[in-house]
mmCIF file of C-alpha atoms in Angstrom:
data_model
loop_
_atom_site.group_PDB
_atom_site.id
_atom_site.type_symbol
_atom_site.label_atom_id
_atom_site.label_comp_id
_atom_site.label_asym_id
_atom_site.label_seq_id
_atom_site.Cartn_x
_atom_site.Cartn_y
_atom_site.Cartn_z
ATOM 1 C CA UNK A 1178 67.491 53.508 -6.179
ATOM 2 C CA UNK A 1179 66.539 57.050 -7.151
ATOM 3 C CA UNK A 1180 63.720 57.178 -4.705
ATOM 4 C CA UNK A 1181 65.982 56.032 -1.386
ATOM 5 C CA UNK A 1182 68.670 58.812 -2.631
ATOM 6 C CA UNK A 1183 65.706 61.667 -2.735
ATOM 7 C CA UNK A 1184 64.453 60.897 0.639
ATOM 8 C CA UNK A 1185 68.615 60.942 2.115
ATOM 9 C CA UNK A 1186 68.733 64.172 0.400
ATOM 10 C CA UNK A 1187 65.696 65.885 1.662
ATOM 11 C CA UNK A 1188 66.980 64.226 5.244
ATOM 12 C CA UNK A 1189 70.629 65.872 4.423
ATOM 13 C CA UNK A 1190 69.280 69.035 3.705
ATOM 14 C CA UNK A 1191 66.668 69.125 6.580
ATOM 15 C CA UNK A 1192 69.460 68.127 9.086
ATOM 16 C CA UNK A 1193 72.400 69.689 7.906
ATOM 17 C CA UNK A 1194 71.018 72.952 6.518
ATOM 18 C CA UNK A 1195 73.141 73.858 3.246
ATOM 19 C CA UNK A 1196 75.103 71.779 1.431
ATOM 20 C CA UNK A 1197 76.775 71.080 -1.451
ATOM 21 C CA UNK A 1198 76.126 68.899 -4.937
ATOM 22 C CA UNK A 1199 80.195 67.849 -4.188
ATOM 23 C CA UNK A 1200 79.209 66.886 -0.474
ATOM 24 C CA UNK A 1201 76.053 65.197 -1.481
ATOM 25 C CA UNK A 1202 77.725 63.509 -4.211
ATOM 26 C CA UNK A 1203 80.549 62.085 -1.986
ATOM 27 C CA UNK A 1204 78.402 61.084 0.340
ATOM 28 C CA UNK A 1205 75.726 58.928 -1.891
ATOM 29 C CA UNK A 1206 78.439 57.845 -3.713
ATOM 30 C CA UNK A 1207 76.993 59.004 -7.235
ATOM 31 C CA UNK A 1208 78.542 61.746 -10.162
ATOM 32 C CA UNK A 1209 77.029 65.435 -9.154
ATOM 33 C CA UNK A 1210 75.570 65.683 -12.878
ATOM 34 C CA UNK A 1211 73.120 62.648 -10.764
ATOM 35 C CA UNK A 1212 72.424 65.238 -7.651
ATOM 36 C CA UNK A 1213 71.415 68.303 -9.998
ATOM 37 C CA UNK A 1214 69.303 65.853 -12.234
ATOM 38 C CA UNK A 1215 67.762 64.622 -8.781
ATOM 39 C CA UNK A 1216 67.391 68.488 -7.065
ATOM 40 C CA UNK A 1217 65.223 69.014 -9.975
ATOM 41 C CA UNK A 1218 63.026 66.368 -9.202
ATOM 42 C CA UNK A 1219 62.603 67.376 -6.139
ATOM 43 C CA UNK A 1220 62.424 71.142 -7.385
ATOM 44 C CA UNK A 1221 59.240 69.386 -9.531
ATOM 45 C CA UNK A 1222 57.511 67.606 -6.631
ATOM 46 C CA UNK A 1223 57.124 70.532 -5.000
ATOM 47 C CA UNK A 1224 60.258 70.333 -2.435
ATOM 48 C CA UNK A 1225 61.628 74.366 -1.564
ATOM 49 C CA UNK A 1226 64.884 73.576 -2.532
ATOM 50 C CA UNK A 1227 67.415 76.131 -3.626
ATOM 51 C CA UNK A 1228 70.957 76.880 -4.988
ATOM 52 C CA UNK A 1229 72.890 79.709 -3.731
ATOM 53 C CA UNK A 1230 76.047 80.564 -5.503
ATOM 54 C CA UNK A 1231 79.284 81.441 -4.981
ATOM 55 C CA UNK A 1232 81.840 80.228 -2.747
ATOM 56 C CA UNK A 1233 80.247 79.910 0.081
ATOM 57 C CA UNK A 1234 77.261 78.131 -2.270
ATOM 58 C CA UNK A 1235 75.545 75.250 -1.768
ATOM 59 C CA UNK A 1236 71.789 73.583 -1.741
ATOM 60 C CA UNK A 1237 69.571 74.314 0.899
ATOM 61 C CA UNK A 1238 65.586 74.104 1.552
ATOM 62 C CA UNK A 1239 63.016 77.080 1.973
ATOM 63 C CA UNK A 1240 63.305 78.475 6.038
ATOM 64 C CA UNK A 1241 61.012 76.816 8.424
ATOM 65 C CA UNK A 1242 60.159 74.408 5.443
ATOM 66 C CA UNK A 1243 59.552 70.632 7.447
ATOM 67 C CA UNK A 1244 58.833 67.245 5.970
ATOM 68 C CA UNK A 1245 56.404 64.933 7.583
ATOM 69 C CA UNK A 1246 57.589 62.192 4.725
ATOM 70 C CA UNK A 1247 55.316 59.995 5.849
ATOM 71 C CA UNK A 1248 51.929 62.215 7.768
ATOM 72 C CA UNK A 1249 52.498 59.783 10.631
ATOM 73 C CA UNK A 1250 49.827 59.770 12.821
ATOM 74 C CA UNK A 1251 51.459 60.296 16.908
ATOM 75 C CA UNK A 1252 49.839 56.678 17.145
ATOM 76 C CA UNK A 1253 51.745 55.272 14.345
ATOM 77 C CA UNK A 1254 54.774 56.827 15.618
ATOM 78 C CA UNK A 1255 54.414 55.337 18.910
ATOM 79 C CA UNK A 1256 54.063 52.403 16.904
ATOM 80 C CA UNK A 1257 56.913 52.510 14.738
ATOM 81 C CA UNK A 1258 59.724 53.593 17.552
ATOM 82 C CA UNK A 1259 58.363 50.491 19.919
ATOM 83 C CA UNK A 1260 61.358 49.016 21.204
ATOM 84 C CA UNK A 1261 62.770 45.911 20.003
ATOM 85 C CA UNK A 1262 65.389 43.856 21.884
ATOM 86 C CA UNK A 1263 68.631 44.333 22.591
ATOM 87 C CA UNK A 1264 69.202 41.009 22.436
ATOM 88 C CA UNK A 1265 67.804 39.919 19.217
ATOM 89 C CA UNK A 1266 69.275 42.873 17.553
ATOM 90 C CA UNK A 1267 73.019 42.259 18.613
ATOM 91 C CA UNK A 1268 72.618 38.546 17.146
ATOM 92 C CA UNK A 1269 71.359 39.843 13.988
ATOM 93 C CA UNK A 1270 74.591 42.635 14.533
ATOM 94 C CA UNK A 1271 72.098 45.049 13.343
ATOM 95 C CA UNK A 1272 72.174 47.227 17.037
ATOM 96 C CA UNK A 1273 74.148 49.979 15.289
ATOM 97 C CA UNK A 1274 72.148 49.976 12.123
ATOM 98 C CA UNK A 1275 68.904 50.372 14.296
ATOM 99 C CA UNK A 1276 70.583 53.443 16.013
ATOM 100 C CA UNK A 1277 71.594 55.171 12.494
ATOM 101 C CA UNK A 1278 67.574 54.337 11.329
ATOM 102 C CA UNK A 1279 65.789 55.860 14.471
ATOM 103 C CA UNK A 1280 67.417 58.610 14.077
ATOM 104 C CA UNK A 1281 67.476 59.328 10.343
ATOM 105 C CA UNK A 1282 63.777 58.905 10.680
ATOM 106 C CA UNK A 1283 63.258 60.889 13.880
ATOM 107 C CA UNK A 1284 65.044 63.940 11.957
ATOM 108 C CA UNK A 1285 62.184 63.567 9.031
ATOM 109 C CA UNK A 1286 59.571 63.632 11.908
ATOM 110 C CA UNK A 1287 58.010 67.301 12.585
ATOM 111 C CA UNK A 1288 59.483 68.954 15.390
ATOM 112 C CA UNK A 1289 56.456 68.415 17.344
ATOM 113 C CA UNK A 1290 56.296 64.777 16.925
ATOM 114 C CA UNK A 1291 60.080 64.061 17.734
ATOM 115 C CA UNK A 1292 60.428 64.298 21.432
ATOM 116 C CA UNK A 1293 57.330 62.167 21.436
ATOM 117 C CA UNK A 1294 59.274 59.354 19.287
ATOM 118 C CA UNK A 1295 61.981 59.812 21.648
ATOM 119 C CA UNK A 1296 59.768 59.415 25.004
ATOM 120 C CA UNK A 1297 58.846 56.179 23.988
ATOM 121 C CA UNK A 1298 62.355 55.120 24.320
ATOM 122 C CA UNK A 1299 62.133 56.236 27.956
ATOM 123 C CA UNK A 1300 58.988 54.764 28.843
ATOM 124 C CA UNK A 1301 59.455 51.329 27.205
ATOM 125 C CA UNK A 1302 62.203 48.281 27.121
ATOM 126 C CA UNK A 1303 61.986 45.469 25.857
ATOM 127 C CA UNK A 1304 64.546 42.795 27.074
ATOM 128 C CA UNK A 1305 63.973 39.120 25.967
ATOM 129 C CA UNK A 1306 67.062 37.581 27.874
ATOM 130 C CA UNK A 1307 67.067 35.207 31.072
ATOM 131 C CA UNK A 1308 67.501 36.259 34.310
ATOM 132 C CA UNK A 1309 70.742 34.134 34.889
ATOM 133 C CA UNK A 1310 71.748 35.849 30.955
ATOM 134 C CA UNK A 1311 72.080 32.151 29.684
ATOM 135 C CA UNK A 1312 72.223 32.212 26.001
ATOM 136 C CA UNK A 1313 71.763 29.507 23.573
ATOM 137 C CA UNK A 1314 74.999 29.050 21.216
ATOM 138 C CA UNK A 1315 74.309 29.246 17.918
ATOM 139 C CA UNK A 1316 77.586 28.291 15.850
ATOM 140 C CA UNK A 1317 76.820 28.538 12.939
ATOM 141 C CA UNK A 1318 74.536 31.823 12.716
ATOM 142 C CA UNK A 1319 76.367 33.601 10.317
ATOM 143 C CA UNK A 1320 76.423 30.892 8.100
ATOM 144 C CA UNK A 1321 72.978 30.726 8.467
ATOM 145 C CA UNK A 1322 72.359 34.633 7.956
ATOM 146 C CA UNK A 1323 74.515 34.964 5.279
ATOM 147 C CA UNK A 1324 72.527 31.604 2.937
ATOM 148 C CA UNK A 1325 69.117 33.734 3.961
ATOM 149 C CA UNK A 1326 70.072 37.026 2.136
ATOM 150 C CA UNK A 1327 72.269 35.235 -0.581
ATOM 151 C CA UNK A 1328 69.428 32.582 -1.689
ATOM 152 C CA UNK A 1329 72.272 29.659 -1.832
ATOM 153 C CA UNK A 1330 71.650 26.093 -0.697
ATOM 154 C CA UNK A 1331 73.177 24.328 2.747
ATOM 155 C CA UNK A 1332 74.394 21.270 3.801
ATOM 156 C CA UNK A 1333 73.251 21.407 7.854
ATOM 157 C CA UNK A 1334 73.782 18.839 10.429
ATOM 158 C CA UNK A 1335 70.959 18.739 12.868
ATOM 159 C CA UNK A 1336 70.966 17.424 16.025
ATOM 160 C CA UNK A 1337 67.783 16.352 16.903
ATOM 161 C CA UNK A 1338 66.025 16.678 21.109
ATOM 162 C CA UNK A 1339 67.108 12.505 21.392
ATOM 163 C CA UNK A 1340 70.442 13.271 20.502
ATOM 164 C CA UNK A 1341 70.102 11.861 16.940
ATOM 165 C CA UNK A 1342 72.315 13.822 13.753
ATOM 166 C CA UNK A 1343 71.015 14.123 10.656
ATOM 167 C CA UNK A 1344 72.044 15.666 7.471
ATOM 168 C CA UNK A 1345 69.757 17.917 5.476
ATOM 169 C CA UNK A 1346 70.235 19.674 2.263
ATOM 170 C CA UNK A 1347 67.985 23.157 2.613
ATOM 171 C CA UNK A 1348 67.022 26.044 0.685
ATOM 172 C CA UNK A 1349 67.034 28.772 3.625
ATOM 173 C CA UNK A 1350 63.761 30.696 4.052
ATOM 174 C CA UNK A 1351 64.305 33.220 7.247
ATOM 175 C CA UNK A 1352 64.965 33.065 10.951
ATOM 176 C CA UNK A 1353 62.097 33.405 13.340
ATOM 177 C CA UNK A 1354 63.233 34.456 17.244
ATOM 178 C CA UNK A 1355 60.512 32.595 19.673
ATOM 179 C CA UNK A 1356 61.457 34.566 22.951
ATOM 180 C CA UNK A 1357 65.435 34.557 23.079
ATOM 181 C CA UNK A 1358 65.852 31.367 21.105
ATOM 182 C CA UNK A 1359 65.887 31.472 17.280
ATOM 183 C CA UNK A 1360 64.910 28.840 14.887
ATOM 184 C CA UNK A 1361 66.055 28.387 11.777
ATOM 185 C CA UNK A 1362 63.183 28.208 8.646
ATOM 186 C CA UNK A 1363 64.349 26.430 5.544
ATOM 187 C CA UNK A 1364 62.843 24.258 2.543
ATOM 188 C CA UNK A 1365 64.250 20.364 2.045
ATOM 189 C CA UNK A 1366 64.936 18.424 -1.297
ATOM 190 C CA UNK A 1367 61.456 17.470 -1.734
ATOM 191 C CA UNK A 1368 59.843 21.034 -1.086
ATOM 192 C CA UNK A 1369 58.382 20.427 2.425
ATOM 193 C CA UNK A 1370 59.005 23.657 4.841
ATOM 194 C CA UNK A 1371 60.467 22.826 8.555
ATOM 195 C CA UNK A 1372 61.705 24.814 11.647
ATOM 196 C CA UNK A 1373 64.819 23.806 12.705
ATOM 197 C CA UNK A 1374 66.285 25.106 16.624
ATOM 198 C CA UNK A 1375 69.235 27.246 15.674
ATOM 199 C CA UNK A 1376 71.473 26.200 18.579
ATOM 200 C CA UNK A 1377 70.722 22.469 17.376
ATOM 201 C CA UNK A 1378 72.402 22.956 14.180
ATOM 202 C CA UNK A 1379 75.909 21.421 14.402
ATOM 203 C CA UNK A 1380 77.477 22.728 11.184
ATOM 204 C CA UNK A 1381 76.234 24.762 8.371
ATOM 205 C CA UNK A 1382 78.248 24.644 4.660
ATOM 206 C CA UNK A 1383 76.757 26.813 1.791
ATOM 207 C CA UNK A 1384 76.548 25.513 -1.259
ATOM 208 C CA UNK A 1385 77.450 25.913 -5.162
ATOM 209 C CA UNK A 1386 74.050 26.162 -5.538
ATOM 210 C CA UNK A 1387 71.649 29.035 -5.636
ATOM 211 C CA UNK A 1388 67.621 28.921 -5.186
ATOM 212 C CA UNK A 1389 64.607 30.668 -6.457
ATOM 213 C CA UNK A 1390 62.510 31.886 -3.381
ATOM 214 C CA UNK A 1391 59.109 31.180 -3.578
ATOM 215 C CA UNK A 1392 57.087 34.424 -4.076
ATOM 216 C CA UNK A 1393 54.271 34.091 -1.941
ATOM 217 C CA UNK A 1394 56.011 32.934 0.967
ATOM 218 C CA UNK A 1395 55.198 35.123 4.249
ATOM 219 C CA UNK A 1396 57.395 33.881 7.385
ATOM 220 C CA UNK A 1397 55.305 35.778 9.821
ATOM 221 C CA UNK A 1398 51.846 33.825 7.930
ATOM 222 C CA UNK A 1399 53.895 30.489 8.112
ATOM 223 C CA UNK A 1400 54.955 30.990 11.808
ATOM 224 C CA UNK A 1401 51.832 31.371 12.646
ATOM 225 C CA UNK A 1402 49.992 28.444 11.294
ATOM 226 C CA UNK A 1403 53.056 26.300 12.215
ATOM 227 C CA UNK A 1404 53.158 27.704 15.757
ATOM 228 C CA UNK A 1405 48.588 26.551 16.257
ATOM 229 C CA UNK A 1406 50.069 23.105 14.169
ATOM 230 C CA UNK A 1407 52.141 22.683 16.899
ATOM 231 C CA UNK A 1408 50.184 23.427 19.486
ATOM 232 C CA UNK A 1409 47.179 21.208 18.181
ATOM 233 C CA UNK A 1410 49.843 18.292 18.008
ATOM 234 C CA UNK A 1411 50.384 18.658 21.654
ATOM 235 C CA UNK A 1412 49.836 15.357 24.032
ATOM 236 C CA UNK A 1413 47.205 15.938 26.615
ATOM 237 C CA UNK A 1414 46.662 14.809 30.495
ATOM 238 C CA UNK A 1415 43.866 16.071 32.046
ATOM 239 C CA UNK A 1416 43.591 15.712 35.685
ATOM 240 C CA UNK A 1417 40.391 17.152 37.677
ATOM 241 C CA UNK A 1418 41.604 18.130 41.313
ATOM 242 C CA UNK A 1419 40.637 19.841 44.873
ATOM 243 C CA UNK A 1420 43.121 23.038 45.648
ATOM 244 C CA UNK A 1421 43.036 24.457 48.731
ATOM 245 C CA UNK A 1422 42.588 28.557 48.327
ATOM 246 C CA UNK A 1423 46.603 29.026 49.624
ATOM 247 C CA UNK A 1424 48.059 27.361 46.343
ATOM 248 C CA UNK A 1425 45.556 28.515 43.904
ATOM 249 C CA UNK A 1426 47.065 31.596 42.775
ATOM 250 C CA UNK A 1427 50.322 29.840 42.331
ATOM 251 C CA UNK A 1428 49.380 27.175 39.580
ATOM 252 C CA UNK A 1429 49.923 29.046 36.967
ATOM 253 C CA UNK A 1430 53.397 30.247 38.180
ATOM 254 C CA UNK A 1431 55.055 26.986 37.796
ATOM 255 C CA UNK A 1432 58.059 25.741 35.564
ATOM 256 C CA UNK A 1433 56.427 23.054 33.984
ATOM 257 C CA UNK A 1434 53.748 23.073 31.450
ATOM 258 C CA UNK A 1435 50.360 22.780 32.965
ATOM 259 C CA UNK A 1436 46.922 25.291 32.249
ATOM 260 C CA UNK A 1437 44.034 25.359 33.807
ATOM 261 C CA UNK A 1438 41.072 24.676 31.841
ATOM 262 C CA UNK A 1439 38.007 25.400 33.914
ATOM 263 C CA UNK A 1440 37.603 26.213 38.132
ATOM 264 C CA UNK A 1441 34.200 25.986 39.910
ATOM 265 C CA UNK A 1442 33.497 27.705 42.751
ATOM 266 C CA UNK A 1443 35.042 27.313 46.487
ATOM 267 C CA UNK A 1444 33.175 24.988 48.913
ATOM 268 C CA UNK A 1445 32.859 25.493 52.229
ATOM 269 C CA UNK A 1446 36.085 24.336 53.768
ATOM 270 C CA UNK A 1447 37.841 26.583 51.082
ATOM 271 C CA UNK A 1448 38.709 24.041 48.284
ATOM 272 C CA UNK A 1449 38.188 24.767 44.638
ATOM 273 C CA UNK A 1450 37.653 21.976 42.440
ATOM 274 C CA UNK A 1451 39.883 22.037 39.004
ATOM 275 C CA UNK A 1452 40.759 20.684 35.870
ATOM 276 C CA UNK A 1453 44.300 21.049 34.834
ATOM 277 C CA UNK A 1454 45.713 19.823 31.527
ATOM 278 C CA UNK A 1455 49.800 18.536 31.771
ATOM 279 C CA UNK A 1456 51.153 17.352 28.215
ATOM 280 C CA UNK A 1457 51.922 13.880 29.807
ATOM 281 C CA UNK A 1458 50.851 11.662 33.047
ATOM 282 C CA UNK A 1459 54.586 12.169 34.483
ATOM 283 C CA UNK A 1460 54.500 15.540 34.125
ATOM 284 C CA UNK A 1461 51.384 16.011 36.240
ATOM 285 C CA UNK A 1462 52.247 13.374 38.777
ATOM 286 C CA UNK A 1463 55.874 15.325 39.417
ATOM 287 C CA UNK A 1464 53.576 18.938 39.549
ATOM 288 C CA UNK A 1465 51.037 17.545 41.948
ATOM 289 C CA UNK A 1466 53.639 15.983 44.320
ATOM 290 C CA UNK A 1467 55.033 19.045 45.022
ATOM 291 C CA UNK A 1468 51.959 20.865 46.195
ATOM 292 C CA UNK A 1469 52.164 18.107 49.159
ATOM 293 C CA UNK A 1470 48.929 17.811 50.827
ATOM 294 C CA UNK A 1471 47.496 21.526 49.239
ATOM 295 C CA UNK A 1472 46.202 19.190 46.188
ATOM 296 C CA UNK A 1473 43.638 16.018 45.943
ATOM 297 C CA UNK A 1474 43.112 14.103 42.909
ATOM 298 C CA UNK A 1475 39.521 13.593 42.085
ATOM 299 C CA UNK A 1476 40.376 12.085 38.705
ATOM 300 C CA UNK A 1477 41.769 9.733 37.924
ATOM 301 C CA UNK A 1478 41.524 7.490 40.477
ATOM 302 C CA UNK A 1479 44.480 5.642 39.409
ATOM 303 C CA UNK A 1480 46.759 9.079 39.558
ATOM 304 C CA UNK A 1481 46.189 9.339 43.411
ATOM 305 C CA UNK A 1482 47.834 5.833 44.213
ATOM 306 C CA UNK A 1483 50.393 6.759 41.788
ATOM 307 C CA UNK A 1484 51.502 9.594 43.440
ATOM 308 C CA UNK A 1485 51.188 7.868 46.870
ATOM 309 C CA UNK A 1486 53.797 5.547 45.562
ATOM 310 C CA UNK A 1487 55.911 8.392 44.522
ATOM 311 C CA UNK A 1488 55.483 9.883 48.278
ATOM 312 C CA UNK A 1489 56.158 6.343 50.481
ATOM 313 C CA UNK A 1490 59.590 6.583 47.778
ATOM 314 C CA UNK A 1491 60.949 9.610 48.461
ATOM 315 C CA UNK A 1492 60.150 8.817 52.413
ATOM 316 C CA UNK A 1493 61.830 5.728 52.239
ATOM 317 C CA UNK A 1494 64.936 7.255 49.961
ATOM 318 C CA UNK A 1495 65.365 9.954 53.187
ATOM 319 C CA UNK A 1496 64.491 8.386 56.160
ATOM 320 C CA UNK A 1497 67.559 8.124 58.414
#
């Protein structure tokens, strides 16, 4: 489009000082009758451009002329040159691509403004992998990619968390990354929208078929609601308990999936009472257990004997 080839001229010419409608040509792959046509619309907008001729010849901009193509704000900068991660990037095989963008934009950037771009890079990392750098295997990503940006229809086989396969034909919407683990967004026969774990998918087969993407769909809008749908549709335990001051700081640095909903005040022996919320009765009795005698059940009443027969098990399991 003719307004993405003026802004890689004006970049060109910024960056490489003169050149010429040949070179420019070559490079945006168009005829150089195209390049003169668009130096006078630049020439018109008010860009200092010029022609020198000769042999040496070429197009060049005014001296000390600088774009700010944008009048970025150094807060919007910051902004725009956050990091993103490594990780997610190199999936996508768009790493490179990145690289080429920052800088193409950092060179439109007043001189002023660019080491501050470049600072951020310094000051700020982003790195969404696991400590052990376990990653999820996704076989069929490309496949995946590819159906997103080409609008055709799949034929998936989905492996559900029971171990169950299904097949699904799906009209691929995007790819949303949730941490370091993607999931897959896509539309079924009948219309209904569903997130699907990438790494789950067993095979992926396009299609003869193309699709007509709805309009008005946002991912980032339909993540969202999906993501407080999800949440909602959580099960709930709640367990009220006495924590002794040693182990309180650590309850929310656990493994498992337990939040605390309210604390009162210390007594004066040093216990806090507490109500934590587990998505299942198993889940808190396994959480609690491990505290040993640094937790006491208030509530339920039925949890504490629970757990006491979890205790005399494990005794009797290792006793010698």
């Amino acid at each position: 489009m003719r307004g993405d080839r003026l802004i890689s001229i004006l970049l060109m010419l910024q960056t490489q000082g003169r050149i010429t409608a040949k070179e420019l040509a070559e490079k945006l792959e168009v005829s150089e009758r195209t390049i003169y046509r668009d130096m006078e619309v630049l020439s018109g907008s008010g860009i200092p451009v010029f022609a020198d001729r000769g042999k040496n010849g070429g197009w060049s901009l005014m001296d000390g002329y600088q774009t700010d193509l944008t009048g970025l704000k150094e807060s919007e900068i910051r902004a725009l040159f956050a990091p993103v991660s490594p990780q997610l990037l190199d999936d996508l095989g768009l790493t490179r691509t990145s690289e080429d963008a920052r800088n193409k934009i950092i060179a439109s950037l007043p001189a002023a403004y660019r080491k501050n771009a470049k600072d951020i890079w310094s000051r700020i990392h982003i790195d969404t992998s696991s400590w052990r750098g376990t990653k999820e295997k996704i076989s069929s990503f490309e496949v995946l990619k590819n159906a997103i940006w080409e609008n055709v229809t799949l034929e998936i086989i989905y492996q559900r968390a029971d171990g169950q396969r299904n097949r699904y034909i799906v009209q691929p919407l995007g790819l949303v990354a949730k941490g370091s683990i993607w999931y897959f967004i896509a539309a079924k026969e009948n219309g209904d929208i569903r997130n699907y774990r990438a790494s789950r998918i067993q095979s992926a087969v396009p299609g003869e078929d193309t699709f007509e993407r709805p309009d008005d769909f946002d991912i980032a809008a339909y993540w969202k609601s999906s993501k407080q749908a999800f949440i909602k549709a959580l099960p709930t335990y709640e367990v009220r308990v006495k924590v002794s001051e040693e182990v309180l700081s650590r309850l929310s640095f656990s493994n498992h999936f337990v939040r605390i909903i309210e604390a009162e005040s210390s007594d004066n022996e040093g216990w806090k009472s507490v109500k934590l919320a587990f998505d299942t009765k198993d889940e808190a009795k396994r959480y609690i257990l491990g505290f040993a005698d640094q937790i006491s059940i208030i509530k339920p009443e039925e949890l504490h004997f629970e757990i006491l027969k979890l205790a005399e098990a494990a005794v009797a399991h290792y006793k010698v």
